Coordinates of C-alpha atoms in Angstrom, one line a residue:
Chain A
M22 CA 77.2 68.6 95.2
K23 CA 77.9 68.1 91.5
R24 CA 80.9 69.7 89.8
K25 CA 81.1 70.7 86.2
G26 CA 84.2 72.4 85.1
Q27 CA 84.9 75.2 87.6
T28 CA 81.3 75.2 88.9
W29 CA 79.8 73.6 91.9
E30 CA 76.0 72.8 91.8
F31 CA 74.8 72.6 95.4
T32 CA 72.1 69.9 95.3
S33 CA 70.8 70.6 98.8
R34 CA 70.7 74.3 98.1
P35 CA 71.9 75.7 101.5
V36 CA 69.8 78.6 102.8
I37 CA 71.0 82.0 104.0
L38 CA 69.1 82.1 107.3
G39 CA 70.2 85.5 108.2
S40 CA 72.6 88.2 107.1
A41 CA 73.7 91.6 108.2
A42 CA 75.8 94.6 107.0
V43 CA 77.4 97.3 109.1
V44 CA 78.9 100.3 107.3
G45 CA 80.6 103.6 107.8
P46 CA 79.5 107.2 107.2
D47 CA 80.2 107.5 103.5
E48 CA 78.2 104.3 102.7
G49 CA 75.4 105.7 104.9
K50 CA 75.2 108.7 102.7
G51 CA 74.8 106.5 99.6
P52 CA 71.6 105.3 98.0
L53 CA 71.6 101.9 99.8
S54 CA 71.5 103.4 103.3
P55 CA 68.0 102.2 104.2
D56 CA 69.1 98.6 103.6
F57 CA 72.1 98.5 106.0
D58 CA 71.6 97.1 109.5
Y59 CA 73.8 99.7 111.2
I60 CA 75.5 102.9 110.0
Y61 CA 78.3 104.6 112.0
D62 CA 78.5 108.3 111.7
N63 CA 82.3 108.4 112.1
L64 CA 85.1 106.7 110.2
E65 CA 86.8 105.8 113.4
I66 CA 83.8 103.5 114.3
N67 CA 84.2 104.7 117.9
E68 CA 87.6 103.1 118.1
K69 CA 91.2 104.4 118.6
T70 CA 92.9 102.8 115.6
W71 CA 91.8 102.1 112.0
E72 CA 92.5 98.4 112.5
K73 CA 90.3 98.2 115.6
A74 CA 87.6 100.0 113.7
E75 CA 87.7 97.5 110.9
R76 CA 87.6 94.6 113.4
R77 CA 84.6 96.1 115.2
L78 CA 82.6 96.3 111.9
L79 CA 83.0 92.6 111.3
E80 CA 82.3 91.7 115.0
Q81 CA 79.1 93.7 114.9
A82 CA 78.0 92.3 111.5
S83 CA 78.6 88.8 112.6
Q84 CA 76.7 89.3 115.8
L85 CA 73.7 90.8 114.0
A86 CA 73.8 88.0 111.4
I87 CA 73.6 85.4 114.1
I88 CA 70.7 87.1 115.8
K89 CA 68.8 87.5 112.6
S90 CA 69.3 83.9 111.7
E91 CA 67.7 83.0 115.1
L92 CA 70.7 81.0 116.2
T93 CA 73.3 81.3 119.0
K94 CA 77.0 81.4 118.3
E95 CA 77.3 78.0 120.0
Q96 CA 75.3 76.5 117.2
L97 CA 77.6 77.8 114.5
Q98 CA 80.1 75.2 113.5
F99 CA 82.4 77.2 111.3
F100 CA 83.2 80.7 110.5
V101 CA 84.8 81.3 107.1
G102 CA 86.2 84.9 106.8
G103 CA 88.8 87.1 105.4
D104 CA 89.8 90.7 104.8
L105 CA 92.3 92.9 103.0
M106 CA 94.8 93.3 105.9
N107 CA 98.2 91.6 106.1
Q108 CA 97.7 88.2 107.7
I109 CA 93.9 88.9 107.6
I110 CA 94.0 90.3 111.1
S111 CA 90.5 91.7 111.2
S112 CA 88.8 88.4 110.6
T113 CA 91.2 86.6 112.9
F114 CA 90.6 89.0 115.8
A115 CA 86.8 89.0 115.1
A116 CA 87.0 85.1 115.2
R117 CA 88.8 85.3 118.5
K118 CA 85.8 87.1 120.0
L119 CA 83.4 84.7 118.3
G120 CA 85.1 81.6 119.5
V121 CA 83.8 79.5 116.6
P122 CA 86.1 77.2 114.6
Y123 CA 87.6 79.5 112.0
L124 CA 88.8 79.1 108.4
G125 CA 90.7 82.3 107.3
V126 CA 90.6 82.9 103.6
F127 CA 92.1 85.5 101.3
G128 CA 91.0 86.5 97.9
A129 CA 91.3 90.3 98.2
C130 CA 88.0 91.8 97.4
S131 CA 86.7 88.5 96.0
T132 CA 86.8 87.1 99.6
S133 CA 83.1 87.9 100.1
M134 CA 82.0 85.3 97.6
E135 CA 85.0 83.0 98.1
S136 CA 84.0 82.6 101.8
L137 CA 80.3 82.2 100.9
A138 CA 81.1 79.5 98.3
L139 CA 83.2 77.6 100.8
A140 CA 80.5 78.0 103.5
A141 CA 77.9 76.6 101.1
L142 CA 80.2 73.7 100.2
L143 CA 80.6 72.8 103.8
V144 CA 76.9 72.8 104.4
D145 CA 76.0 71.1 101.1
T146 CA 78.5 68.3 101.6
G147 CA 77.3 67.6 105.2
A148 CA 80.5 68.9 106.8
A149 CA 78.5 71.3 108.9
D150 CA 74.9 72.3 109.7
Y151 CA 75.5 76.0 110.3
V152 CA 78.3 78.0 108.8
M153 CA 78.9 81.8 108.8
A154 CA 80.7 83.6 106.0
G155 CA 81.8 87.2 106.3
T156 CA 84.2 89.8 105.3
V157 CA 85.2 93.4 106.0
S158 CA 87.1 96.3 104.7
H159 CA 87.8 99.8 105.9
N160 CA 88.8 102.8 103.8
C161 CA 91.6 104.0 106.0
T162 CA 93.2 100.6 106.8
A163 CA 93.3 99.9 103.0
E164 CA 94.8 103.3 102.3
K165 CA 97.3 102.9 105.0
Q166 CA 98.4 99.5 103.9
F167 CA 98.2 99.7 100.1
R168 CA 98.6 103.4 99.3
Y169 CA 99.5 106.5 101.4
P170 CA 98.7 107.7 104.9
T171 CA 95.0 108.8 105.0
E172 CA 95.8 112.5 105.3
Y173 CA 98.5 112.5 102.7
G174 CA 97.6 115.0 99.9
S175 CA 98.0 113.0 96.7
Q176 CA 95.8 113.6 93.7
K177 CA 93.8 110.5 92.7
P178 CA 93.1 109.9 89.0
P179 CA 89.5 109.4 87.8
T180 CA 90.0 105.6 87.5
A181 CA 90.8 105.3 91.2
Q182 CA 88.2 103.7 93.5
Y183 CA 87.2 104.3 97.1
T184 CA 87.5 101.4 99.5
V185 CA 84.2 100.7 101.2
T186 CA 84.1 100.9 105.0
G187 CA 81.8 98.1 105.8
A188 CA 81.3 94.5 106.8
G189 CA 78.8 91.8 105.7
C190 CA 78.0 88.4 107.1
G191 CA 75.7 85.7 106.2
V192 CA 74.7 82.5 108.1
L193 CA 74.0 79.4 106.1
G194 CA 72.0 76.4 107.2
R195 CA 70.6 73.2 105.6
S196 CA 67.0 74.1 105.7
G197 CA 64.8 77.1 106.5
T198 CA 63.5 80.0 104.6
G199 CA 65.6 82.6 102.8
P200 CA 67.7 82.9 99.6
R201 CA 69.4 79.7 98.7
V202 CA 72.9 79.3 97.4
T203 CA 72.5 77.2 94.3
R204 CA 75.8 77.3 92.5
A205 CA 79.3 78.7 92.7
T206 CA 82.0 79.2 90.1
I207 CA 85.5 79.4 91.3
G208 CA 87.7 81.7 89.2
K209 CA 91.1 81.5 87.8
I210 CA 93.8 84.1 88.1
M211 CA 93.7 86.5 85.2
D212 CA 96.4 89.0 84.5
L213 CA 96.4 91.0 81.3
G214 CA 99.3 93.2 82.3
I215 CA 97.6 96.2 84.0
K216 CA 100.1 97.6 86.5
D217 CA 98.3 100.7 87.7
P218 CA 97.0 100.3 91.3
F219 CA 94.8 103.3 90.6
N220 CA 93.0 101.3 87.9
M221 CA 91.7 98.2 89.7
G222 CA 88.6 98.1 87.6
G223 CA 90.6 97.8 84.5
A224 CA 92.8 95.2 86.0
M225 CA 90.0 93.0 87.3
A226 CA 87.6 93.2 84.3
P227 CA 89.1 90.2 82.5
A228 CA 88.8 88.0 85.7
A229 CA 85.1 88.9 86.0
A230 CA 84.6 88.2 82.3
D231 CA 86.4 84.8 82.5
T232 CA 84.4 83.7 85.6
L233 CA 81.1 84.7 84.0
R234 CA 82.0 83.0 80.8
S235 CA 83.0 79.8 82.7
H236 CA 79.8 80.0 84.7
F237 CA 77.6 80.0 81.7
R238 CA 79.7 77.4 79.9
D239 CA 79.6 75.0 82.9
T240 CA 75.9 75.5 83.7
G241 CA 74.5 75.9 80.2
L242 CA 72.5 78.9 81.4
T243 CA 72.3 82.2 79.6
P244 CA 72.6 85.7 81.3
G245 CA 68.9 86.1 81.0
Y246 CA 68.3 83.3 83.5
Y247 CA 69.3 85.8 86.3
D248 CA 67.2 88.8 87.2
L249 CA 70.4 90.5 88.3
I250 CA 74.1 89.9 87.8
V251 CA 76.3 92.1 90.0
T252 CA 80.1 92.3 90.0
G253 CA 81.9 93.1 93.2
D254 CA 83.9 96.3 92.6
L255 CA 84.6 96.9 88.9
A256 CA 83.1 100.4 89.2
S257 CA 82.6 102.7 86.2
V258 CA 85.8 101.7 84.4
G259 CA 85.8 98.0 84.8
L260 CA 82.1 97.2 84.3
P261 CA 82.0 98.5 80.6
I262 CA 85.2 96.6 79.9
T263 CA 83.8 93.4 81.2
K264 CA 80.6 94.0 79.2
E265 CA 82.7 94.4 76.0
L266 CA 84.8 91.3 76.8
L267 CA 81.7 89.3 77.3
H268 CA 80.1 90.6 74.2
N269 CA 83.2 89.4 72.3
E270 CA 82.6 86.0 73.9
G271 CA 79.0 86.0 72.5
L272 CA 77.3 86.6 75.8
N273 CA 74.6 89.2 75.7
M274 CA 74.4 90.9 79.0
E275 CA 71.5 93.1 77.8
E276 CA 69.3 90.0 78.6
T277 CA 69.7 90.8 82.3
V278 CA 70.4 93.7 84.6
F279 CA 74.2 93.8 84.8
D280 CA 75.4 96.1 87.5
D281 CA 78.3 96.5 90.0
C282 CA 78.3 96.8 93.8
G283 CA 80.9 99.6 93.6
L284 CA 78.5 101.6 91.6
L285 CA 75.4 100.8 93.6
I286 CA 76.8 101.7 97.0
Y287 CA 77.6 105.4 96.4
D288 CA 75.9 108.3 94.7
R289 CA 78.8 109.2 92.4
E290 CA 77.2 112.5 91.4
K291 CA 77.1 113.7 95.0
Q292 CA 80.0 111.8 96.4
K293 CA 82.6 112.9 93.9
Y294 CA 85.5 111.7 96.1
V295 CA 84.8 108.1 95.3
N296 CA 85.9 108.7 91.7
A297 CA 85.1 105.6 89.7
G298 CA 83.2 103.9 92.6
G299 CA 83.5 101.7 95.6
S300 CA 86.0 98.8 96.1
G301 CA 87.1 96.5 98.8
C302 CA 85.7 93.2 100.1
G303 CA 83.3 95.1 102.3
C304 CA 81.8 96.5 99.1
S305 CA 80.3 93.3 97.6
A306 CA 79.7 91.9 101.1
A307 CA 77.7 94.9 102.4
V308 CA 75.7 95.2 99.2
T309 CA 75.0 91.4 98.9
Y310 CA 74.2 90.8 102.6
S311 CA 71.8 93.8 102.9
H312 CA 70.5 95.3 99.7
I313 CA 70.4 92.1 97.5
M314 CA 69.1 89.9 100.4
K315 CA 66.3 92.3 101.2
R316 CA 65.2 92.6 97.6
M317 CA 65.2 88.8 97.3
I318 CA 63.2 88.4 100.4
K319 CA 60.7 91.0 99.3
G320 CA 60.3 89.1 96.1
E321 CA 61.7 91.8 93.8
L322 CA 64.5 89.5 92.7
K323 CA 64.3 85.7 92.3
K324 CA 67.7 84.8 90.8
V325 CA 70.9 86.7 91.4
L326 CA 74.5 86.1 90.4
V327 CA 77.1 87.8 92.5
V328 CA 80.6 87.9 90.9
A329 CA 83.0 89.3 93.5
T330 CA 86.2 90.5 91.9
G331 CA 89.6 90.7 93.6
A332 CA 92.9 92.4 92.7
L333 CA 95.5 90.2 94.4
L334 CA 98.3 92.8 94.6
S335 CA 100.6 93.8 97.4
P336 CA 102.5 97.1 97.7
L337 CA 105.6 94.9 97.4
S338 CA 104.7 93.3 94.2
Y339 CA 103.6 96.6 92.7
Q340 CA 106.8 98.3 93.7
Q341 CA 108.8 95.5 92.1
G342 CA 107.1 96.2 88.8
E343 CA 104.7 93.2 88.8
S344 CA 101.4 93.5 87.1
I345 CA 98.2 92.9 89.1
P346 CA 96.9 89.3 89.2
C347 CA 93.1 89.2 89.5
I348 CA 90.4 86.7 90.4
A349 CA 86.6 86.6 90.5
H350 CA 84.3 84.1 92.2
A351 CA 80.6 83.8 91.3
V352 CA 77.8 82.7 93.6
A353 CA 74.3 82.2 92.5
L354 CA 71.4 83.0 94.9
E355 CA 67.9 81.9 94.3
M356 CA 64.5 82.3 96.0
E357 CA 62.3 79.2 96.2
G358 CA 59.1 79.1 94.2
Chain B
M25 CA 87.5 67.2 83.4
P26 CA 90.2 69.2 81.9
A27 CA 90.0 67.5 78.5
N28 CA 86.3 68.1 78.3
T29 CA 86.5 71.8 79.2
K30 CA 89.3 72.4 76.7
S31 CA 87.4 70.8 73.8
R32 CA 84.4 73.0 74.4
G33 CA 83.7 75.6 71.8
V34 CA 85.9 77.6 69.6
Q35 CA 89.1 79.4 70.7
S36 CA 87.6 82.3 72.5
R37 CA 88.7 85.9 72.2
L38 CA 89.6 86.2 75.9
D39 CA 92.1 83.4 75.8
S40 CA 94.0 84.8 72.9
L41 CA 93.9 88.4 74.0
T42 CA 97.4 89.9 74.2
H43 CA 98.4 92.5 76.8
E44 CA 98.5 95.2 74.1
E45 CA 95.1 94.3 72.7
Y46 CA 93.6 94.3 76.1
K47 CA 95.2 97.7 76.9
S48 CA 93.5 99.2 73.9
I49 CA 90.1 97.8 74.9
A50 CA 90.6 99.0 78.5
Q51 CA 91.8 102.5 77.5
K52 CA 88.6 103.1 75.6
H53 CA 86.6 102.9 78.8
E54 CA 88.9 105.0 81.0
P55 CA 87.9 108.6 81.6
S56 CA 90.4 110.9 80.1
R57 CA 92.6 112.7 82.6
T58 CA 92.1 116.4 82.8
T59 CA 95.8 117.2 82.4
F60 CA 95.4 120.8 81.3
K61 CA 92.9 121.6 84.1
N62 CA 95.2 119.9 86.6
C63 CA 98.2 122.0 85.4
V64 CA 96.2 125.3 85.6
L65 CA 94.9 124.4 89.1
A66 CA 98.4 123.3 90.2
F67 CA 99.9 126.6 88.9
L68 CA 97.2 128.7 90.6
V69 CA 97.2 126.9 94.0
G70 CA 101.0 126.5 94.0
G71 CA 101.3 130.2 93.1
L72 CA 98.8 131.2 95.8
I73 CA 100.8 129.2 98.5
C74 CA 104.0 131.0 97.4
E75 CA 102.1 134.3 97.4
I76 CA 101.0 133.7 101.0
G77 CA 104.6 132.9 101.9
Q78 CA 105.6 136.2 100.3
L79 CA 103.0 138.0 102.3
I80 CA 104.1 136.4 105.6
Q81 CA 107.7 137.4 104.8
A82 CA 106.7 141.0 104.0
A83 CA 104.7 141.2 107.2
L84 CA 107.6 139.9 109.3
M85 CA 109.9 142.4 107.7
S86 CA 107.7 145.3 108.3
W87 CA 106.3 144.4 111.8
F88 CA 109.4 142.9 113.3
D89 CA 112.1 144.9 111.5
M90 CA 113.6 141.7 110.1
T91 CA 115.9 141.6 107.1
E92 CA 114.8 139.5 104.1
K93 CA 117.2 136.8 105.2
Q94 CA 116.1 136.9 108.8
A95 CA 112.4 136.6 107.8
A96 CA 113.0 133.6 105.5
S97 CA 113.2 130.9 108.2
P98 CA 110.2 132.0 110.3
T99 CA 108.2 132.3 107.0
V100 CA 108.9 128.6 106.2
A101 CA 108.1 127.6 109.8
L102 CA 104.7 129.4 109.6
L103 CA 103.9 127.7 106.3
I104 CA 104.8 124.4 107.8
I105 CA 102.6 125.0 110.8
I106 CA 99.6 126.0 108.6
S107 CA 100.1 122.9 106.5
I108 CA 100.2 120.7 109.6
I109 CA 97.1 122.3 111.1
L110 CA 95.3 121.7 107.8
T111 CA 96.5 118.1 107.6
S112 CA 95.5 117.4 111.2
M113 CA 92.0 118.8 110.5
G114 CA 91.7 116.4 107.5
L115 CA 91.6 119.3 105.0
Y116 CA 94.9 119.1 103.3
D117 CA 94.2 115.9 101.3
K118 CA 90.9 117.3 100.2
I119 CA 92.6 120.5 98.8
A120 CA 95.3 118.3 97.3
Q121 CA 92.7 116.3 95.3
Y122 CA 92.0 119.6 93.3
A123 CA 95.4 121.2 93.5
G124 CA 97.6 118.2 92.7
A125 CA 101.2 119.3 92.3
G126 CA 100.2 122.8 93.5
T127 CA 100.1 121.5 97.1
A128 CA 102.7 118.8 96.7
V129 CA 105.6 120.8 95.5
P130 CA 105.9 123.7 98.0
V131 CA 107.3 123.2 101.5
T132 CA 103.7 122.6 102.7
G133 CA 103.6 119.3 100.7
F134 CA 106.7 118.1 102.5
A135 CA 105.2 119.0 105.9
N136 CA 102.0 117.2 104.9
S137 CA 103.8 114.0 103.9
M138 CA 105.6 113.9 107.3
C139 CA 102.6 114.9 109.4
S140 CA 100.2 112.5 107.7
A141 CA 102.7 109.6 108.1
A142 CA 103.1 110.5 111.8
L143 CA 99.4 110.6 112.4
E144 CA 98.8 107.4 110.5
H145 CA 101.4 105.4 112.5
K146 CA 100.7 106.8 115.9
A147 CA 98.8 103.6 116.6
E148 CA 102.1 101.6 116.4
G149 CA 103.7 103.7 119.2
F150 CA 106.2 106.6 119.2
V151 CA 109.4 104.7 118.3
L152 CA 108.2 102.0 115.9
G153 CA 105.3 104.0 114.6
V154 CA 105.8 107.7 114.5
G155 CA 109.6 107.7 114.6
A156 CA 110.1 104.9 112.1
N157 CA 107.5 106.0 109.6
M158 CA 107.6 109.8 109.7
F159 CA 110.0 109.9 106.8
K160 CA 108.3 107.1 104.9
L161 CA 107.3 109.5 102.1
A162 CA 109.6 112.4 102.8
G163 CA 112.7 110.2 103.1
S164 CA 113.2 109.9 99.4
V165 CA 112.9 113.6 99.0
I166 CA 115.7 114.1 101.4
V167 CA 117.9 111.3 99.9
F168 CA 117.5 112.6 96.3
G169 CA 117.7 116.2 97.5
V170 CA 121.1 115.5 99.1
V171 CA 122.3 113.5 96.0
A172 CA 121.2 116.3 93.7
A173 CA 122.9 118.9 95.9
F174 CA 126.1 116.8 95.8
F175 CA 126.2 116.9 92.0
V176 CA 125.3 120.5 91.8
G177 CA 128.1 121.2 94.3
L178 CA 130.4 119.1 92.1
I179 CA 129.5 121.1 89.0
Y180 CA 129.9 124.3 91.0
A181 CA 133.3 123.3 92.3
I182 CA 134.6 122.4 88.8
F183 CA 133.0 125.2 86.7
G184 CA 132.0 127.7 89.3
L185 CA 135.6 128.6 90.2
Q186 CA 136.3 129.2 86.6
G187 CA 133.7 131.9 86.6
V188 CA 131.1 130.0 84.5
L189 CA 128.3 130.3 87.1
H190 CA 129.6 133.6 88.5
P191 CA 130.8 135.6 85.6

């Protein structure tokens, strides 16, 4: 591993041997539904509580990812995971079932790429042969913890986002075939004073811009190097802001396809209730570990940069009048040849 | 390599951006809120709920020979039951997305806030879940309702006796 600035260059290029995404009904109605490994037709995910539902998504995604990577869970040396719940309970309870040495991480919605970057680092530095990274979110647990009860009738503004019900997991190994993790840029906390928890895209946009800027500065690459650059959950408000911020930095995002997982996962014309688009750590995880992986394996995409964005707020900090600190972590995925 | 990273390139725009400058950039990309439409919908739906209440009261008065005063409490109870049924069926929040204050302000909104909190926290048991959280949202309505009533009562006690409110 070579480090330059905030960026790790993984010299051994760890391989994503297998990955899986399990989602809920709203994501199943979206345009990416053919790519998901399993779609539940009910938000309860056949469980009695929202928390158990969220846990089950991650358990299932992790099992499928292990099967698809043609390994057994005994071969996995570490599981790096996190979620949005207090004390990251969903990952912890899923790890209890897995019985694999576990590193719990929290980066709000950026957890998907934070965990993947750390997993790649473990493999690249020789600390492990096989590591799984994964994360999950559920619309109703997020509403319950961060906003209002699910059935409470409050009007959401058009800048609001809809937390994705879904989990995504990927298993990394030293060698094999599949997309390779080539670099990761670890972000800094950015906070430009946005306080509105119904405008996460606006709050997170500077973090995405800062991480992207750092990535290109550290690597010397240009946006055109990648076939696709996706942000995690900036949605319809945050993505154009990031584009403008990057334009001001002299980075031309027109060179590449610049999109957002929160916009890809839903059909906003038909699914009006998602407002600005999807959010949650399940958003970037489910899109990356299904749709993007599949497109890479098919050969449609060769080089992809995923920039998962996270709003690190708590209901407590928001109620005490604090603004929303945000972060973004970028991971580069490349196909050989 | 902090020195190295710092010396790179010119002072960028992102580093020097103030909160106000960023706010103006961000606001350009925010969809405008449809305040006028929201007000009209709130007025219509809120009015409709009150109209339904009026109909129930009139029905109770004509069918059960109640006086206006006697019919008031069962009317409120029926509206609350309707609101709770709609909340439990997962419909109230969907109506509220369009109606806004129209469904929040009447008594149905109060019932929804209690019912939704009770449903949500059923998983944590009846005492620590339902009991402790039922007034999570409605609690402040009651607190400030009582506080407001106290001050109104105070004003009434001072001025009302002198015939200001009751000329």
